[in-house]
Tab-separated table of C-alpha atoms in Angstrom:
chain	number	residue	atom	x	y	z
A	25	MET	CA	39.797	49.584	43.145
A	26	GLN	CA	41.169	46.928	45.420
A	27	LYS	CA	39.681	43.483	44.866
A	28	ILE	CA	39.782	40.468	47.110
A	29	SER	CA	40.886	37.166	45.644
A	30	ILE	CA	38.431	34.298	45.397
A	31	ARG	CA	39.199	30.768	46.498
A	32	PRO	CA	39.303	28.227	43.664
A	33	LEU	CA	36.104	26.261	43.272
A	34	SER	CA	35.917	22.512	43.651
A	35	VAL	CA	35.207	20.219	40.747
A	36	THR	CA	31.577	20.053	41.734
A	37	SER	CA	29.707	22.611	39.634
A	38	LEU	CA	26.664	23.030	41.824
A	39	PHE	CA	26.233	22.139	45.425
A	40	ILE	CA	22.785	22.408	46.969
A	41	LEU	CA	22.399	21.583	50.596
A	42	TYR	CA	18.949	21.447	52.150
A	43	ILE	CA	18.719	21.537	55.902
A	44	THR	CA	16.143	22.758	58.336
A	45	LEU	CA	17.174	26.111	59.800
A	46	PHE	CA	16.025	27.713	63.011
A	47	MET	CA	17.034	31.264	63.750
A	48	PHE	CA	18.315	32.481	67.091
A	49	PRO	CA	15.566	33.337	69.573
A	50	GLY	CA	17.631	36.459	70.385
A	51	GLN	CA	16.274	36.752	73.940
A	52	CYS	CA	12.966	38.157	72.717
A	53	GLU	CA	9.496	36.906	73.476
A	54	ASN	CA	7.292	38.445	70.794
A	55	PHE	CA	9.498	37.895	67.742
A	56	LYS	CA	9.401	34.100	67.517
A	57	PRO	CA	11.984	32.032	65.614
A	58	VAL	CA	10.660	30.973	62.204
A	59	PRO	CA	11.626	27.709	60.507
A	60	TYR	CA	13.461	28.110	57.210
A	61	LYS	CA	14.759	25.792	54.565
A	62	THR	CA	18.034	26.885	53.022
A	63	GLY	CA	19.728	26.081	49.739
A	64	ILE	CA	23.387	26.946	49.229
A	65	PHE	CA	24.447	27.685	45.660
A	66	LEU	CA	28.074	27.849	44.569
A	67	ALA	CA	29.165	29.762	41.506
A	68	LYS	CA	30.123	27.935	38.328
A	69	PRO	CA	28.330	27.221	36.096
A	70	ASN	CA	25.499	29.223	37.641
A	71	TYR	CA	27.157	32.600	38.142
A	72	PRO	CA	30.701	33.929	37.636
A	73	SER	CA	32.103	34.090	41.181
A	74	ASN	CA	31.387	33.194	44.803
A	75	PHE	CA	32.050	36.808	45.866
A	76	VAL	CA	28.487	38.153	45.625
A	77	GLN	CA	28.632	41.952	45.742
A	78	SER	CA	25.012	42.815	44.935
A	79	LEU	CA	21.555	41.240	44.716
A	80	ALA	CA	18.272	42.607	43.353
A	81	SER	CA	14.944	41.194	42.222
A	82	LEU	CA	12.696	42.231	39.357
A	83	ARG	CA	9.394	40.450	38.839
A	84	ASP	CA	10.221	36.721	38.770
A	85	SER	CA	13.996	37.020	38.412
A	86	LEU	CA	16.899	37.417	40.794
A	87	TRP	CA	19.936	39.358	39.551
A	88	ILE	CA	23.329	38.514	41.032
A	89	GLY	CA	26.307	40.864	40.771
A	90	THR	CA	29.725	39.392	41.512
A	91	ASP	CA	33.310	40.613	41.313
A	92	ALA	CA	33.625	38.814	37.962
A	93	GLY	CA	30.318	39.445	36.203
A	94	LEU	CA	26.542	39.155	36.368
A	95	ALA	CA	23.917	36.406	36.460
A	96	ARG	CA	20.139	36.016	36.452
A	97	PHE	CA	18.096	33.270	38.108
A	98	ASP	CA	14.415	32.783	37.205
A	99	GLY	CA	13.769	30.118	39.825
A	100	LEU	CA	14.704	27.253	37.527
A	101	THR	CA	17.604	28.245	35.308
A	102	TRP	CA	20.684	30.443	35.566
A	103	LYS	CA	22.079	32.720	32.872
A	104	THR	CA	25.491	34.356	33.081
A	105	PHE	CA	26.385	37.726	31.556
A	106	ARG	CA	30.038	38.658	31.202
A	107	GLY	CA	32.173	41.120	29.325
A	108	ASP	CA	35.488	40.269	27.726
A	109	HIS	CA	37.756	38.861	30.421
A	110	LEU	CA	40.999	37.013	31.038
A	111	VAL	CA	41.280	33.451	32.309
A	112	PRO	CA	44.392	31.383	33.138
A	113	ASP	CA	45.476	29.225	30.200
A	114	GLY	CA	47.338	26.701	32.375
A	115	LYS	CA	50.742	27.936	31.169
A	116	TYR	CA	51.278	30.857	33.541
A	117	ARG	CA	49.559	33.151	31.065
A	118	TYR	CA	46.046	34.440	30.515
A	119	ALA	CA	43.746	33.950	27.563
A	120	ARG	CA	41.202	36.595	26.567
A	121	ILE	CA	37.657	35.237	26.485
A	122	ARG	CA	34.954	37.011	24.515
A	123	GLY	CA	31.961	37.774	26.723
A	124	ASN	CA	28.293	37.727	25.746
A	125	VAL	CA	27.778	41.309	27.023
A	126	PRO	CA	30.853	43.431	26.157
A	127	GLU	CA	29.288	46.438	27.891
A	128	LEU	CA	29.874	44.821	31.292
A	129	GLY	CA	33.637	44.885	30.861
A	130	ALA	CA	36.005	42.649	32.785
A	131	GLY	CA	35.351	43.906	36.309
A	132	GLY	CA	32.753	43.447	38.967
A	133	VAL	CA	29.102	44.413	39.351
A	134	ASN	CA	28.966	46.460	42.539
A	135	ASP	CA	25.292	47.450	42.696
A	136	ILE	CA	22.004	46.741	40.893
A	137	LEU	CA	19.001	49.047	40.517
A	138	PRO	CA	15.809	47.775	38.801
A	139	MET	CA	13.715	50.707	37.501
A	140	ASP	CA	10.620	50.268	35.340
A	141	SER	CA	11.765	48.853	31.989
A	142	TYR	CA	15.454	49.384	32.752
A	143	ILE	CA	17.947	47.789	35.094
A	144	TRP	CA	21.010	49.813	36.043
A	145	PHE	CA	24.299	48.201	37.036
A	146	ALA	CA	27.139	49.958	38.839
A	147	THR	CA	30.257	48.241	37.522
A	148	ASP	CA	34.025	48.642	37.410
A	149	SER	CA	33.652	49.449	33.702
A	150	GLY	CA	30.983	52.154	33.910
A	151	LEU	CA	27.257	52.604	34.461
A	152	VAL	CA	25.513	49.861	32.486
A	153	ARG	CA	21.865	50.064	31.414
A	154	TYR	CA	19.844	47.018	30.385
A	155	GLN	CA	16.503	47.501	28.629
A	156	THR	CA	14.396	44.499	29.561
A	157	VAL	CA	11.860	44.857	26.724
A	158	THR	CA	14.362	45.089	23.861
A	159	ASP	CA	17.119	43.038	25.532
A	160	ARG	CA	19.639	45.785	24.758
A	161	TRP	CA	22.665	46.851	26.749
A	162	TYR	CA	24.423	50.211	26.896
A	163	VAL	CA	27.321	51.503	28.958
A	164	TYR	CA	28.089	55.044	30.104
A	165	ASN	CA	31.774	55.466	30.884
A	166	SER	CA	34.490	58.104	31.062
A	167	ARG	CA	34.995	57.949	27.286
A	168	ASN	CA	31.438	58.437	26.021
A	169	SER	CA	29.806	60.465	28.816
A	170	PRO	CA	30.576	63.189	31.387
A	171	LEU	CA	31.436	60.517	33.969
A	172	LYS	CA	34.969	61.127	35.228
A	173	THR	CA	35.709	57.495	36.026
A	174	ASP	CA	34.635	54.021	34.991
A	175	TYR	CA	34.511	52.803	38.598
A	176	ILE	CA	30.885	53.077	39.662
A	177	GLN	CA	30.292	51.832	43.182
A	178	CYS	CA	26.562	52.347	43.794
A	179	VAL	CA	23.338	53.707	42.310
A	180	THR	CA	19.948	54.686	43.757
A	181	PRO	CA	16.706	56.314	42.497
A	182	PHE	CA	16.015	59.993	43.223
A	183	THR	CA	12.600	61.235	41.967
A	184	ASP	CA	12.789	60.488	38.206
A	185	LYS	CA	16.595	60.504	38.194
A	186	ILE	CA	19.354	58.274	39.521
A	187	VAL	CA	22.226	59.082	41.853
A	188	ILE	CA	25.574	57.549	40.922
A	189	GLY	CA	28.299	56.997	43.506
A	190	THR	CA	31.787	56.775	42.017
A	191	TRP	CA	35.136	55.585	43.280
A	192	GLY	CA	37.299	58.690	43.403
A	193	PHE	CA	35.010	61.426	42.043
A	194	GLY	CA	32.069	61.804	44.424
A	195	ILE	CA	28.546	61.533	43.023
A	196	THR	CA	26.769	62.374	39.776
A	197	ILE	CA	23.043	62.643	39.032
A	198	HIS	CA	21.773	61.226	35.741
A	199	ASP	CA	18.461	62.079	34.088
A	200	PRO	CA	17.501	59.118	31.850
A	201	GLN	CA	14.850	61.178	30.032
A	202	SER	CA	17.190	63.957	28.895
A	203	ASN	CA	20.303	61.760	29.037
A	204	LEU	CA	22.093	64.515	30.966
A	205	PHE	CA	24.642	64.150	33.763
A	206	SER	CA	25.302	66.711	36.483
A	207	SER	CA	27.975	66.662	39.171
A	208	GLN	CA	26.657	67.151	42.693
A	209	VAL	CA	29.925	67.563	44.582
A	210	GLY	CA	29.210	71.061	45.887
A	211	THR	CA	30.150	73.183	48.859
A	212	GLY	CA	30.079	71.175	52.058
A	213	PHE	CA	30.440	67.777	50.395
A	214	GLN	CA	33.330	65.753	51.784
A	215	GLY	CA	34.909	62.634	50.329
A	216	LYS	CA	35.719	61.282	46.883
A	217	TYR	CA	35.318	57.564	47.481
A	218	ILE	CA	31.647	56.625	47.729
A	219	LEU	CA	30.510	53.344	49.260
A	220	ALA	CA	26.730	53.821	49.458
A	221	VAL	CA	23.891	56.119	48.376
A	222	ALA	CA	20.216	56.330	49.347
A	223	ALA	CA	17.554	58.946	48.648
A	224	ASP	CA	13.939	59.971	49.035
A	225	LYS	CA	12.214	62.900	47.297
A	226	PHE	CA	13.505	65.373	49.886
A	227	ARG	CA	17.149	64.422	50.384
A	228	ILE	CA	20.132	62.404	49.200
A	229	CYS	CA	22.395	60.539	51.630
A	230	VAL	CA	25.919	59.624	50.567
A	231	GLY	CA	28.201	57.320	52.549
A	232	THR	CA	31.941	57.643	52.067
A	233	LEU	CA	35.039	55.580	52.726
A	234	HIS	CA	36.748	57.998	55.128
A	235	ASN	CA	34.642	61.163	55.351
A	236	GLY	CA	31.422	60.132	57.038
A	237	LEU	CA	27.928	60.890	55.769
A	238	ASN	CA	26.857	63.653	53.363
A	239	ILE	CA	23.208	64.779	53.262
A	240	TYR	CA	21.921	66.940	50.408
A	241	SER	CA	18.725	68.992	50.521
A	242	PRO	CA	17.568	70.041	47.023
A	243	ARG	CA	15.264	72.704	48.479
A	244	GLU	CA	18.121	74.548	50.180
A	245	ASN	CA	20.709	73.331	47.660
A	246	VAL	CA	23.211	72.664	50.446
A	247	TRP	CA	25.286	69.727	51.638
A	248	GLU	CA	25.712	68.770	55.275
A	249	ASN	CA	28.653	66.583	56.239
A	250	ILE	CA	28.313	64.454	59.386
A	251	THR	CA	31.381	62.777	60.854
A	252	ALA	CA	32.155	60.712	63.920
A	253	ALA	CA	33.408	63.873	65.614
A	254	SER	CA	29.794	65.095	65.815
A	255	GLY	CA	28.810	62.113	67.945
A	256	LYS	CA	25.931	61.275	65.585
A	257	ILE	CA	27.714	58.373	63.873
A	258	PRO	CA	30.308	56.001	65.392
A	259	SER	CA	32.640	55.861	62.384
A	260	ASN	CA	33.543	57.832	59.259
A	261	ARG	CA	33.272	54.688	57.128
A	262	ILE	CA	29.724	54.220	55.812
A	263	ASN	CA	29.423	50.790	54.176
A	264	ALA	CA	25.678	50.663	53.463
A	265	LEU	CA	22.583	52.878	53.387
A	266	GLU	CA	18.868	52.042	53.286
A	267	ARG	CA	15.614	53.833	54.069
A	268	ASP	CA	11.949	53.386	54.863
A	269	ASN	CA	9.207	56.014	55.188
A	270	LYS	CA	10.431	57.253	58.555
A	271	SER	CA	14.172	56.678	58.739
A	272	PHE	CA	17.482	56.308	56.992
A	273	PHE	CA	19.523	53.306	58.114
A	274	ILE	CA	23.274	53.857	58.168
A	275	GLY	CA	25.550	50.822	58.212
A	276	THR	CA	29.053	51.510	59.524
A	277	ASP	CA	31.965	49.343	60.585
A	278	LYS	CA	31.063	50.123	64.212
A	279	GLY	CA	27.321	49.585	64.302
A	280	LEU	CA	23.964	50.575	62.809
A	281	VAL	CA	22.638	54.131	63.041
A	282	ILE	CA	18.933	54.928	62.639
A	283	PHE	CA	18.444	58.507	61.437
A	284	ASN	CA	14.925	59.764	62.227
A	285	LEU	CA	13.651	61.937	59.373
A	286	GLU	CA	11.118	63.836	61.487
A	287	ASN	CA	13.299	65.138	64.307
A	288	ARG	CA	16.752	64.385	62.779
A	289	SER	CA	17.764	62.380	65.839
A	290	THR	CA	20.120	59.410	65.587
A	291	SER	CA	20.150	56.124	67.492
A	292	LEU	CA	23.168	53.821	67.555
A	293	ILE	CA	22.567	50.062	67.631
A	294	THR	CA	25.458	47.735	68.421
A	295	THR	CA	26.083	44.272	69.787
A	296	VAL	CA	26.378	45.859	73.228
A	297	ASN	CA	22.890	47.388	73.458
A	298	SER	CA	20.953	44.965	71.218
A	299	ASN	CA	20.952	41.465	69.726
A	300	LEU	CA	22.540	42.667	66.489
A	301	ILE	CA	24.888	39.849	65.483
A	302	GLY	CA	27.844	42.023	64.414
A	303	ASN	CA	28.969	45.656	64.321
A	304	ASN	CA	30.770	45.643	60.960
A	305	ILE	CA	27.782	46.128	58.662
A	306	LYS	CA	28.228	45.370	54.958
A	307	ALA	CA	24.671	45.241	53.567
A	308	LEU	CA	21.195	46.605	54.325
A	309	HIS	CA	17.822	45.748	52.811
A	310	HIS	CA	14.379	46.965	53.856
A	311	ASP	CA	11.447	44.807	52.760
A	312	PRO	CA	8.469	47.156	52.241
A	313	GLN	CA	5.967	44.283	52.373
A	314	SER	CA	6.957	42.920	55.774
A	315	GLY	CA	8.575	46.068	57.149
A	316	LEU	CA	11.605	44.027	58.204
A	317	LEU	CA	15.155	45.351	57.998
A	318	TYR	CA	17.850	42.866	56.958
A	319	VAL	CA	21.336	43.668	58.215
A	320	GLY	CA	24.309	41.843	56.713
A	321	THR	CA	27.468	41.877	58.825
A	322	THR	CA	30.831	40.135	58.868
A	323	ASP	CA	29.422	37.939	61.649
A	324	GLY	CA	26.163	36.873	60.009
A	325	LEU	CA	22.701	38.161	59.126
A	326	SER	CA	20.328	39.934	61.528
A	327	ILE	CA	16.641	40.725	60.964
A	328	PHE	CA	14.965	43.645	62.768
A	329	ASP	CA	11.205	44.232	63.090
A	330	GLY	CA	11.595	47.644	64.719
A	331	THR	CA	11.749	46.228	68.238
A	332	TYR	CA	13.288	42.755	68.264
A	333	TRP	CA	16.164	41.011	66.511
A	334	LYS	CA	16.809	37.503	65.277
A	335	SER	CA	19.996	36.332	63.612
A	336	VAL	CA	21.579	33.545	61.604
A	337	ASN	CA	25.190	32.630	60.845
A	338	GLU	CA	27.278	29.617	59.833
A	339	ASN	CA	26.008	27.647	62.815
A	340	GLN	CA	22.470	27.836	61.417
A	341	GLY	CA	23.310	27.045	57.787
A	342	LEU	CA	24.818	30.112	56.115
A	343	PRO	CA	27.818	29.147	53.969
A	344	GLN	CA	29.815	31.994	55.526
A	345	ASN	CA	29.384	34.610	58.252
A	346	TRP	CA	30.491	37.525	56.042
A	347	VAL	CA	27.260	38.716	54.413
A	348	SER	CA	28.030	41.071	51.527
A	349	SER	CA	24.519	41.494	50.072
A	350	VAL	CA	20.905	40.593	50.822
A	351	THR	CA	17.495	40.928	49.164
A	352	THR	CA	14.025	39.377	49.354
A	353	THR	CA	11.650	37.909	46.784
A	354	GLY	CA	8.247	36.964	48.117
A	355	ASP	CA	8.794	34.517	50.968
A	356	GLU	CA	12.465	33.981	50.113
A	357	ILE	CA	15.545	35.700	51.520
A	358	TRP	CA	18.660	35.680	49.339
A	359	VAL	CA	21.968	36.130	51.132
A	360	GLY	CA	25.177	36.836	49.214
A	361	THR	CA	28.465	36.110	50.947
A	362	HIS	CA	32.020	37.401	50.684
A	363	ASP	CA	33.421	34.343	48.912
A	364	ALA	CA	31.155	31.370	49.657
A	365	GLY	CA	28.262	31.848	47.242
A	366	ILE	CA	24.568	32.452	47.851
A	367	ALA	CA	22.184	31.114	50.462
A	368	ARG	CA	18.438	31.006	49.856
A	369	LEU	CA	16.325	31.080	52.998
A	370	LYS	CA	12.744	30.018	52.421
A	371	LYS	CA	9.994	30.276	55.014
A	372	GLN	CA	8.053	27.070	55.519
């Protein structure tokens, strides 16, 4: 899988910048700008890399997946988890460093799924399971399981199972109770390289690199492939997927599509017909408590309440416009960037 190089960090280990942040009014009257305080956290020694690929919260902890390992933040302290990895030795060679969690391997953590007493991590070294009660780690990979590749791009819950999106081999469904794996690349499914997955109890949505969107209905046991040629989506590259009770949200490199579950209609939202800050969407997060949808783009972060938008970018305090991941914990919004660390937005 192609990786993007990270800029070397400065000597300063941790840089926290507090400023008062006001979001764009976005030409809307009813969705007022809200004051935020932001803290910007750079990687070492807090977490392995400034390229933050995934964020997720469980109880009082924030989990951070980067292209070089994993970290956890409990609000006060950081803890880094890494597999065995190579570091420059200063002599044009690399030294092998023993990691504290060998199961994570040397690659990145692409997605994080907290579920009950387990946390699942989609990594470049396999599907990693962490049992929070026993503090035990386990990895499913191409050598010890039916998985056909170690490159796991994304993971999402589906009833009592999990859907696994791979890089090069479509999707697999895993049943943690029976420990069984089953391939779900059936008739009608298009695409091997999976960028995003989302599901409810009635359907599974799979976003691909070049082949559009696949929708699976377990009742009919059929796949439907939707491409840009249908006019329902603007691009065949699906970078992110999210859902609420009424819709699936489809993040493409040419705008946001809202897929209505009741009538199966689609609505395209772009910078032309809305106050969305950018069309190249890299991350989506729906907060069930507030009902807000957070949209991370290469031009900044937008927040949607169903009617109005407000946005924030570097001009308002983000360390970088390219938002690669986003999640919420209580009254805090955590924003992961492409190679400039994490921003914490806190409502006042």
